[in-house]
Amino acid sequence: MAAIEFDGVSKRFGQVTVLEDLRLTIEEGEFFTFVGPSGCGKSTTLSLIAGLERPTSGRIRFDGEPVDHLAPRDRDVAMVFQSYALYPHMSVAENIGFPLKLRGAAPREIDDAVAEVARRLGIETLLARRPRELSGGQRQRVALGRALVRRPRVFLLDEPLSNLDARLRLEMRAELKRLHGEYGITTVYVTHDQEEAMALSDRVAVLNAGRVEQCGPPLELYHAPANTFVAGFVGSPPMNFLDARLVPDLELPRDVALDEVVVGVRPTDVRVTEASDDPRALDARVLLAEPTGDDVWVVGLLEGERIVGRALPSAVPVPGGIARFAFARERLHLFDRASGRRIA
Ligand SMILES: Nc1ncnc2c1ncn2[C@@H]1O[C@H](COP(=O)(O)OP(=O)(O)OP(=O)(O)O)[C@@H](O)[C@H]1O
Ligand SMILES: [Mg+2]
């Protein structure tokens, strides 16, 4: 296990800056996730930890020791790629045991370690099969097994669940969390799926175009997003952003003018009804109602701005009509219009 420190790490490919002055420390034993849109630099960050790429400037340290001079195999890091990258001509058992064989372990020791990992992953009965005889989820477990069997200092996972169907993804998500709890290995996870990041992680860093927008525990990002980017990225459906002038009796901090502020409110904090007795509720035309079971997400048009709120399944407003949108006032978020930064 190791703590991983990024000390002012930048990465450029030619003229293109892919990571800019990354400064953060992943604690020993932590489950840490980098989340962000496609192309923001997530895989590059993992490659830097693994040693597959070198920083253009800055340093990476494991437990305080610089690792930039170390080749990937000398870093004691195991990486699971999105593609799984299993060896097609080897059985499941041979795939899992391969890192130990490379290390020159005795056959008996390899068999024991493979059996142990296979048991934990629930794939004991698949050991004789080839990868092509497995489902996507089973292949994914084999790839995890091959990484776990080494007991590395650091475990790197690049979108390992994105090839799985929705249900299997949920199952494997729970499985990963359990495995992390059992093994306690420092784990760095990469995903574009904010829900996955929130569900799995001790802490999350939100990356945008090679910069960290915010880093903290999932609920901190959710309840106190540092800026409109994080506010709009974390949470589903995404936060609404409204012109402050639309929200009546908005209480602003001193020194802040109404036209300098954007108001953020999550759809879960907007109650939509056909007739609200909240005097401050706003009338909006209903564009769409989307039932998801327990909730109905209602999209309305408020003076030209879209707003999404939540209605009860027993009282769904009719598209085309007018509904009342009432905000949970204590849950409004204020952002500086110019910079996008949160106003305390
Ligand atoms: N070897 C390379 N040479 C030039 N540009 C590169 C190279 N590798 C990555 N990039 C660029 O760096 C940026 C970040 O790439 P990276 O693979 O880290 O993104 P990502 O966040 O993992 O995206 P995705 O979610 O699509 O996997 C992209 O704009 C990509 O085109
Ligand atoms: Mg990637």
Short mmCIF file of C-alpha atoms and ligand atoms in Angstrom, two decimals:
data_model
loop_
_atom_site.label_atom_id
_atom_site.label_comp_id
_atom_site.label_asym_id
_atom_site.label_seq_id
_atom_site.Cartn_x
_atom_site.Cartn_y
_atom_site.Cartn_z
CA MET A 1 0.00 0.00 0.00
CA ALA A 2 1.16 3.47 -0.74
CA ALA A 3 0.19 7.13 -0.60
CA ILE A 4 0.49 8.81 -3.99
CA GLU A 5 1.45 12.45 -4.23
CA PHE A 6 1.13 14.66 -7.31
CA ASP A 7 3.41 17.62 -6.81
CA GLY A 8 2.66 20.17 -9.51
CA VAL A 9 2.39 17.55 -12.25
CA SER A 10 1.78 18.77 -15.81
CA LYS A 11 1.64 16.69 -18.96
CA ARG A 12 1.89 17.97 -22.50
CA PHE A 13 1.79 16.05 -25.74
CA GLY A 14 3.53 18.37 -28.18
CA GLN A 15 1.74 21.71 -27.92
CA VAL A 16 -1.31 20.25 -26.20
CA THR A 17 -1.53 20.52 -22.42
CA VAL A 18 -3.44 17.53 -21.12
CA LEU A 19 -2.83 17.97 -17.39
CA GLU A 20 -2.07 21.28 -15.72
CA ASP A 21 -0.34 21.57 -12.37
CA LEU A 22 -1.97 18.62 -10.62
CA ARG A 23 -1.48 18.91 -6.84
CA LEU A 24 -3.07 16.37 -4.57
CA THR A 25 -2.26 13.42 -2.35
CA ILE A 26 -4.09 10.11 -2.48
CA GLU A 27 -3.88 8.63 1.01
CA GLU A 28 -2.69 5.15 1.76
CA GLY A 29 -5.54 2.65 1.51
CA GLU A 30 -7.91 5.21 0.04
CA PHE A 31 -10.44 4.58 -2.74
CA PHE A 32 -9.85 7.67 -4.86
CA THR A 33 -11.65 8.50 -8.10
CA PHE A 34 -10.91 10.86 -10.95
CA VAL A 35 -14.15 11.73 -12.69
CA GLY A 36 -14.75 14.03 -15.65
CA PRO A 37 -15.93 14.22 -19.23
CA SER A 38 -14.27 12.43 -22.12
CA GLY A 39 -10.82 13.78 -22.93
CA CYS A 40 -10.29 15.60 -19.60
CA GLY A 41 -7.11 13.65 -18.81
CA LYS A 42 -8.26 10.75 -16.62
CA SER A 43 -6.46 7.90 -18.40
CA THR A 44 -3.35 10.05 -18.75
CA THR A 45 -3.35 10.54 -14.97
CA LEU A 46 -3.44 6.77 -14.41
CA SER A 47 -0.70 6.22 -16.99
CA LEU A 48 1.48 8.70 -15.08
CA ILE A 49 0.97 6.75 -11.84
CA ALA A 50 1.69 3.47 -13.60
CA GLY A 51 4.80 4.90 -15.25
CA LEU A 52 3.49 4.32 -18.79
CA GLU A 53 3.88 8.09 -19.28
CA ARG A 54 6.28 10.59 -17.67
CA PRO A 55 5.26 14.04 -16.39
CA THR A 56 6.42 16.97 -18.52
CA SER A 57 7.02 18.81 -15.25
CA GLY A 58 6.43 18.17 -11.56
CA ARG A 59 6.90 15.02 -9.54
CA ILE A 60 4.97 11.94 -8.45
CA ARG A 61 5.88 10.31 -5.13
CA PHE A 62 4.84 7.03 -3.52
CA ASP A 63 5.12 7.28 0.28
CA GLY A 64 7.28 10.35 -0.12
CA GLU A 65 9.75 8.70 -2.54
CA PRO A 66 9.94 10.05 -6.11
CA VAL A 67 9.05 7.33 -8.63
CA ASP A 68 9.63 9.23 -11.86
CA HIS A 69 12.81 7.30 -12.60
CA LEU A 70 11.11 3.92 -12.03
CA ALA A 71 9.89 1.76 -14.93
CA PRO A 72 6.29 0.49 -14.70
CA ARG A 73 7.33 -2.98 -13.53
CA ASP A 74 9.37 -1.50 -10.67
CA ARG A 75 6.46 0.50 -9.25
CA ASP A 76 4.48 -2.46 -7.91
CA VAL A 77 1.30 -1.13 -9.46
CA ALA A 78 -1.47 -3.23 -11.05
CA MET A 79 -3.69 -1.71 -13.70
CA VAL A 80 -6.99 -2.97 -15.06
CA PHE A 81 -7.74 -1.52 -18.48
CA GLN A 82 -11.16 -0.87 -19.89
CA SER A 83 -10.49 -3.52 -22.55
CA TYR A 84 -9.45 -6.08 -19.85
CA ALA A 85 -6.52 -7.17 -22.09
CA LEU A 86 -6.68 -10.87 -21.19
CA TYR A 87 -4.41 -13.36 -22.97
CA PRO A 88 -6.75 -15.22 -25.35
CA HIS A 89 -4.68 -18.41 -25.61
CA MET A 90 -4.44 -18.89 -21.84
CA SER A 91 -7.03 -20.35 -19.50
CA VAL A 92 -8.58 -18.23 -16.78
CA ALA A 93 -6.26 -19.83 -14.21
CA GLU A 94 -3.20 -19.11 -16.37
CA ASN A 95 -4.33 -15.53 -16.95
CA ILE A 96 -4.74 -14.88 -13.24
CA GLY A 97 -1.51 -16.63 -12.31
CA PHE A 98 0.57 -15.00 -15.03
CA PRO A 99 1.98 -12.08 -12.98
CA LEU A 100 3.21 -14.55 -10.36
CA LYS A 101 4.75 -16.79 -13.02
CA LEU A 102 6.60 -13.77 -14.41
CA ARG A 103 7.91 -13.15 -10.93
CA GLY A 104 9.22 -16.73 -10.84
CA ALA A 105 6.87 -18.04 -8.15
CA ALA A 106 6.69 -21.82 -7.57
CA PRO A 107 3.78 -23.63 -9.33
CA ARG A 108 2.28 -24.67 -6.01
CA GLU A 109 2.31 -21.10 -4.71
CA ILE A 110 0.69 -19.87 -7.94
CA ASP A 111 -2.08 -22.48 -7.72
CA ASP A 112 -2.86 -21.52 -4.14
CA ALA A 113 -2.93 -17.79 -4.90
CA VAL A 114 -5.12 -18.29 -8.00
CA ALA A 115 -7.55 -20.47 -6.04
CA GLU A 116 -7.79 -17.87 -3.28
CA VAL A 117 -8.45 -14.96 -5.64
CA ALA A 118 -10.91 -17.01 -7.74
CA ARG A 119 -12.83 -17.88 -4.59
CA ARG A 120 -13.09 -14.24 -3.56
CA LEU A 121 -14.29 -13.27 -7.02
CA GLY A 122 -16.70 -16.20 -7.32
CA ILE A 123 -15.11 -17.60 -10.49
CA GLU A 124 -13.74 -20.93 -9.16
CA THR A 125 -15.76 -22.90 -11.70
CA LEU A 126 -14.39 -20.96 -14.66
CA LEU A 127 -10.69 -21.57 -14.14
CA ALA A 128 -10.27 -24.00 -17.04
CA ARG A 129 -12.02 -21.83 -19.62
CA ARG A 130 -10.51 -19.47 -22.19
CA PRO A 131 -11.49 -15.78 -22.17
CA ARG A 132 -13.63 -16.16 -25.32
CA GLU A 133 -15.83 -18.63 -23.43
CA LEU A 134 -16.71 -15.98 -20.81
CA SER A 135 -19.31 -13.22 -20.56
CA GLY A 136 -18.20 -9.59 -20.26
CA GLY A 137 -18.72 -9.56 -16.51
CA GLN A 138 -16.77 -12.80 -16.07
CA ARG A 139 -13.88 -11.44 -18.14
CA GLN A 140 -13.91 -8.37 -16.01
CA ARG A 141 -13.55 -10.50 -12.89
CA VAL A 142 -10.63 -12.36 -14.42
CA ALA A 143 -8.91 -9.05 -15.21
CA LEU A 144 -9.47 -7.97 -11.61
CA GLY A 145 -8.18 -11.32 -10.38
CA ARG A 146 -5.01 -10.97 -12.40
CA ALA A 147 -4.41 -7.60 -10.78
CA LEU A 148 -5.34 -8.68 -7.25
CA VAL A 149 -3.21 -11.82 -7.24
CA ARG A 150 -0.08 -9.66 -7.16
CA ARG A 151 -1.14 -7.82 -4.02
CA PRO A 152 0.24 -4.60 -5.50
CA ARG A 153 0.95 -1.41 -3.57
CA VAL A 154 -1.44 0.46 -5.82
CA PHE A 155 -4.43 -0.64 -7.82
CA LEU A 156 -5.38 1.38 -10.92
CA LEU A 157 -8.75 0.91 -12.60
CA ASP A 158 -9.63 2.65 -15.86
CA GLU A 159 -13.39 2.57 -16.49
CA PRO A 160 -13.49 -1.14 -15.65
CA LEU A 161 -17.28 -1.34 -15.62
CA SER A 162 -18.19 0.56 -18.74
CA ASN A 163 -18.56 -2.53 -20.96
CA LEU A 164 -21.09 -4.15 -18.66
CA ASP A 165 -24.85 -3.94 -18.78
CA ALA A 166 -26.57 -1.73 -16.21
CA ARG A 167 -27.43 -4.48 -13.77
CA LEU A 168 -24.03 -6.16 -13.84
CA ARG A 169 -22.41 -2.76 -13.45
CA LEU A 170 -24.27 -2.26 -10.19
CA GLU A 171 -23.30 -5.73 -8.98
CA MET A 172 -19.63 -5.27 -9.84
CA ARG A 173 -19.65 -1.83 -8.27
CA ALA A 174 -20.69 -3.33 -4.96
CA GLU A 175 -18.13 -6.09 -5.48
CA LEU A 176 -15.30 -3.62 -6.04
CA LYS A 177 -16.19 -1.78 -2.88
CA ARG A 178 -16.22 -5.01 -0.92
CA LEU A 179 -12.87 -6.11 -2.38
CA HIS A 180 -11.34 -2.77 -1.53
CA GLY A 181 -12.59 -3.19 2.02
CA GLU A 182 -11.03 -6.67 2.22
CA TYR A 183 -7.68 -5.95 0.61
CA GLY A 184 -7.31 -2.32 1.69
CA ILE A 185 -5.05 -1.54 -1.28
CA THR A 186 -4.75 2.12 -2.35
CA THR A 187 -7.09 2.26 -5.34
CA VAL A 188 -7.22 4.91 -8.02
CA TYR A 189 -10.33 4.67 -10.14
CA VAL A 190 -11.25 6.50 -13.31
CA THR A 191 -14.75 6.98 -14.67
CA HIS A 192 -16.87 9.48 -16.55
CA ASP A 193 -19.89 8.30 -14.54
CA GLN A 194 -20.41 10.61 -11.59
CA GLU A 195 -22.83 8.23 -9.91
CA GLU A 196 -20.22 5.46 -9.93
CA ALA A 197 -17.65 7.87 -8.53
CA MET A 198 -20.00 8.94 -5.74
CA ALA A 199 -21.00 5.39 -4.84
CA LEU A 200 -17.49 3.94 -4.66
CA SER A 201 -15.11 6.56 -3.42
CA ASP A 202 -13.67 7.90 -0.22
CA ARG A 203 -12.75 11.02 -2.18
CA VAL A 204 -13.34 12.23 -5.72
CA ALA A 205 -11.42 14.69 -7.89
CA VAL A 206 -13.45 16.30 -10.65
CA LEU A 207 -11.26 16.90 -13.69
CA ASN A 208 -12.12 19.34 -16.44
CA ALA A 209 -9.78 19.95 -19.37
CA GLY A 210 -6.76 18.79 -17.40
CA ARG A 211 -7.46 20.75 -14.22
CA VAL A 212 -8.91 19.70 -10.89
CA GLU A 213 -12.11 21.66 -10.34
CA GLN A 214 -12.68 20.22 -6.86
CA CYS A 215 -11.41 17.37 -4.72
CA GLY A 216 -13.22 16.02 -1.68
CA PRO A 217 -15.57 13.42 -0.23
CA PRO A 218 -18.59 12.68 -2.49
CA LEU A 219 -21.14 14.40 -0.27
CA GLU A 220 -19.01 17.53 -0.02
CA LEU A 221 -18.99 17.79 -3.82
CA TYR A 222 -22.72 17.24 -3.83
CA HIS A 223 -23.71 19.65 -1.09
CA ALA A 224 -21.03 22.32 -1.55
CA PRO A 225 -19.89 22.29 -5.18
CA ALA A 226 -17.03 24.75 -5.64
CA ASN A 227 -18.30 26.06 -8.96
CA THR A 228 -20.94 25.62 -11.63
CA PHE A 229 -18.92 22.96 -13.44
CA VAL A 230 -18.89 20.63 -10.43
CA ALA A 231 -22.47 21.56 -9.54
CA GLY A 232 -23.64 20.60 -13.03
CA PHE A 233 -21.51 17.46 -13.24
CA VAL A 234 -22.26 15.84 -9.88
CA GLY A 235 -25.85 14.75 -9.26
CA SER A 236 -28.56 13.38 -11.50
CA PRO A 237 -30.64 14.85 -13.00
CA PRO A 238 -28.17 17.74 -13.19
CA MET A 239 -28.61 20.92 -11.17
CA ASN A 240 -30.75 23.70 -12.64
CA PHE A 241 -29.12 27.09 -13.13
CA LEU A 242 -31.43 30.08 -13.12
CA ASP A 243 -31.14 33.79 -13.57
CA ALA A 244 -31.29 35.17 -10.03
CA ARG A 245 -33.91 37.69 -11.08
CA LEU A 246 -36.40 34.87 -11.61
CA VAL A 247 -36.25 33.80 -7.98
CA PRO A 248 -38.41 36.04 -5.78
CA ASP A 249 -37.13 37.42 -2.43
CA LEU A 250 -33.70 35.92 -2.93
CA GLU A 251 -31.54 36.65 0.09
CA LEU A 252 -28.09 37.59 -1.09
CA PRO A 253 -24.93 38.15 0.92
CA ARG A 254 -23.99 41.81 1.29
CA ASP A 255 -21.89 43.25 -1.53
CA VAL A 256 -23.46 40.92 -4.08
CA ALA A 257 -25.84 42.27 -6.69
CA LEU A 258 -28.69 40.29 -8.19
CA ASP A 259 -27.35 40.44 -11.71
CA GLU A 260 -23.97 39.06 -10.61
CA VAL A 261 -25.48 35.80 -9.37
CA VAL A 262 -26.58 32.50 -10.86
CA VAL A 263 -28.89 30.40 -8.70
CA GLY A 264 -28.42 26.63 -8.68
CA VAL A 265 -31.11 24.26 -7.48
CA ARG A 266 -31.20 20.50 -7.78
CA PRO A 267 -34.28 18.89 -9.35
CA THR A 268 -34.77 16.95 -6.11
CA ASP A 269 -35.17 20.31 -4.34
CA VAL A 270 -37.88 21.59 -6.68
CA ARG A 271 -41.36 20.37 -5.87
CA VAL A 272 -43.76 20.46 -8.83
CA THR A 273 -47.50 20.51 -8.24
CA GLU A 274 -50.54 21.70 -10.09
CA ALA A 275 -51.54 24.01 -7.27
CA SER A 276 -48.99 24.91 -4.61
CA ASP A 277 -49.90 27.06 -1.63
CA ASP A 278 -46.29 28.25 -1.39
CA PRO A 279 -46.70 31.96 -2.26
CA ARG A 280 -43.17 32.01 -3.67
CA ALA A 281 -43.68 29.10 -6.07
CA LEU A 282 -43.27 30.01 -9.71
CA ASP A 283 -45.56 29.20 -12.62
CA ALA A 284 -43.94 27.43 -15.53
CA ARG A 285 -45.22 25.77 -18.65
CA VAL A 286 -44.76 21.99 -18.55
CA LEU A 287 -42.78 20.62 -21.48
CA LEU A 288 -42.32 17.04 -20.43
CA ALA A 289 -42.98 14.59 -17.59
CA GLU A 290 -40.62 11.61 -17.19
CA PRO A 291 -41.76 8.92 -14.73
CA THR A 292 -38.92 6.81 -13.27
CA GLY A 293 -40.94 4.83 -10.71
CA ASP A 294 -40.84 6.63 -7.38
CA ASP A 295 -40.17 10.00 -8.98
CA VAL A 296 -41.49 11.94 -11.92
CA TRP A 297 -39.08 14.48 -13.38
CA VAL A 298 -40.94 17.41 -14.81
CA VAL A 299 -39.30 19.74 -17.30
CA GLY A 300 -40.77 23.23 -17.33
CA LEU A 301 -40.10 26.46 -19.15
CA LEU A 302 -39.67 29.48 -16.89
CA GLU A 303 -39.34 32.75 -18.81
CA GLY A 304 -37.37 30.97 -21.52
CA GLU A 305 -35.20 28.92 -19.11
CA ARG A 306 -35.57 25.19 -18.67
CA ILE A 307 -36.11 23.96 -15.16
CA VAL A 308 -36.43 20.39 -13.93
CA GLY A 309 -38.34 19.49 -10.79
CA ARG A 310 -39.86 16.52 -9.06
CA ALA A 311 -43.55 15.59 -8.92
CA LEU A 312 -45.34 12.81 -7.12
CA PRO A 313 -46.38 9.88 -9.34
CA SER A 314 -49.94 10.41 -8.08
CA ALA A 315 -50.09 14.01 -9.32
CA VAL A 316 -48.22 14.35 -12.59
CA PRO A 317 -48.71 17.72 -14.31
CA VAL A 318 -49.92 17.52 -17.89
CA PRO A 319 -47.50 18.65 -20.62
CA GLY A 320 -48.70 21.86 -22.23
CA GLY A 321 -50.34 23.08 -19.02
CA ILE A 322 -49.02 25.34 -16.26
CA ALA A 323 -47.58 23.90 -13.02
CA ARG A 324 -46.21 25.43 -9.83
CA PHE A 325 -42.47 24.99 -9.19
CA ALA A 326 -41.55 25.51 -5.51
CA PHE A 327 -37.89 25.64 -4.40
CA ALA A 328 -36.52 24.31 -1.14
CA ARG A 329 -35.11 27.76 -0.24
CA GLU A 330 -32.52 26.48 2.23
CA ARG A 331 -31.05 24.31 -0.54
CA LEU A 332 -30.36 26.99 -3.13
CA HIS A 333 -26.75 27.36 -4.33
CA LEU A 334 -25.36 30.74 -5.34
CA PHE A 335 -22.61 31.18 -7.90
CA ASP A 336 -20.73 34.18 -9.18
CA ARG A 337 -21.99 34.75 -12.70
CA ALA A 338 -18.64 35.81 -14.14
CA SER A 339 -16.31 33.18 -12.65
CA GLY A 340 -18.81 30.40 -11.88
CA ARG A 341 -17.42 30.15 -8.35
CA ARG A 342 -19.59 29.34 -5.38
CA ILE A 343 -20.62 32.31 -3.23
CA ALA A 344 -20.42 31.28 0.42
N1 LIG B 1 -0.24 10.07 -26.78
C1 LIG B 1 -0.98 11.17 -26.97
N2 LIG B 1 -0.62 12.13 -27.84
C2 LIG B 1 -1.37 13.25 -28.01
N3 LIG B 1 -2.48 13.51 -27.31
C3 LIG B 1 -2.90 12.61 -26.42
C4 LIG B 1 -2.19 11.39 -26.20
N4 LIG B 1 -2.84 10.69 -25.26
C5 LIG B 1 -3.91 11.43 -24.93
N5 LIG B 1 -3.96 12.57 -25.61
C6 LIG B 1 -4.97 13.65 -25.49
O1 LIG B 1 -5.02 14.03 -24.14
C7 LIG B 1 -6.36 14.32 -23.74
C8 LIG B 1 -6.69 13.50 -22.52
O2 LIG B 1 -6.73 12.13 -22.88
P1 LIG B 1 -7.13 10.99 -21.85
O3 LIG B 1 -7.04 9.69 -22.55
O4 LIG B 1 -6.36 11.16 -20.61
O5 LIG B 1 -8.65 11.39 -21.59
P2 LIG B 1 -9.76 10.64 -20.71
O6 LIG B 1 -10.20 11.62 -19.69
O7 LIG B 1 -9.26 9.33 -20.25
O8 LIG B 1 -10.95 10.48 -21.77
P3 LIG B 1 -11.99 9.25 -22.00
O9 LIG B 1 -13.07 9.45 -20.96
O10 LIG B 1 -12.51 9.53 -23.37
O11 LIG B 1 -11.25 7.97 -21.86
C9 LIG B 1 -7.24 14.05 -24.94
O12 LIG B 1 -7.51 15.27 -25.55
C10 LIG B 1 -6.36 13.19 -25.82
O13 LIG B 1 -6.68 13.39 -27.18
MG MG B 2 -9.78 7.34 -20.74
#
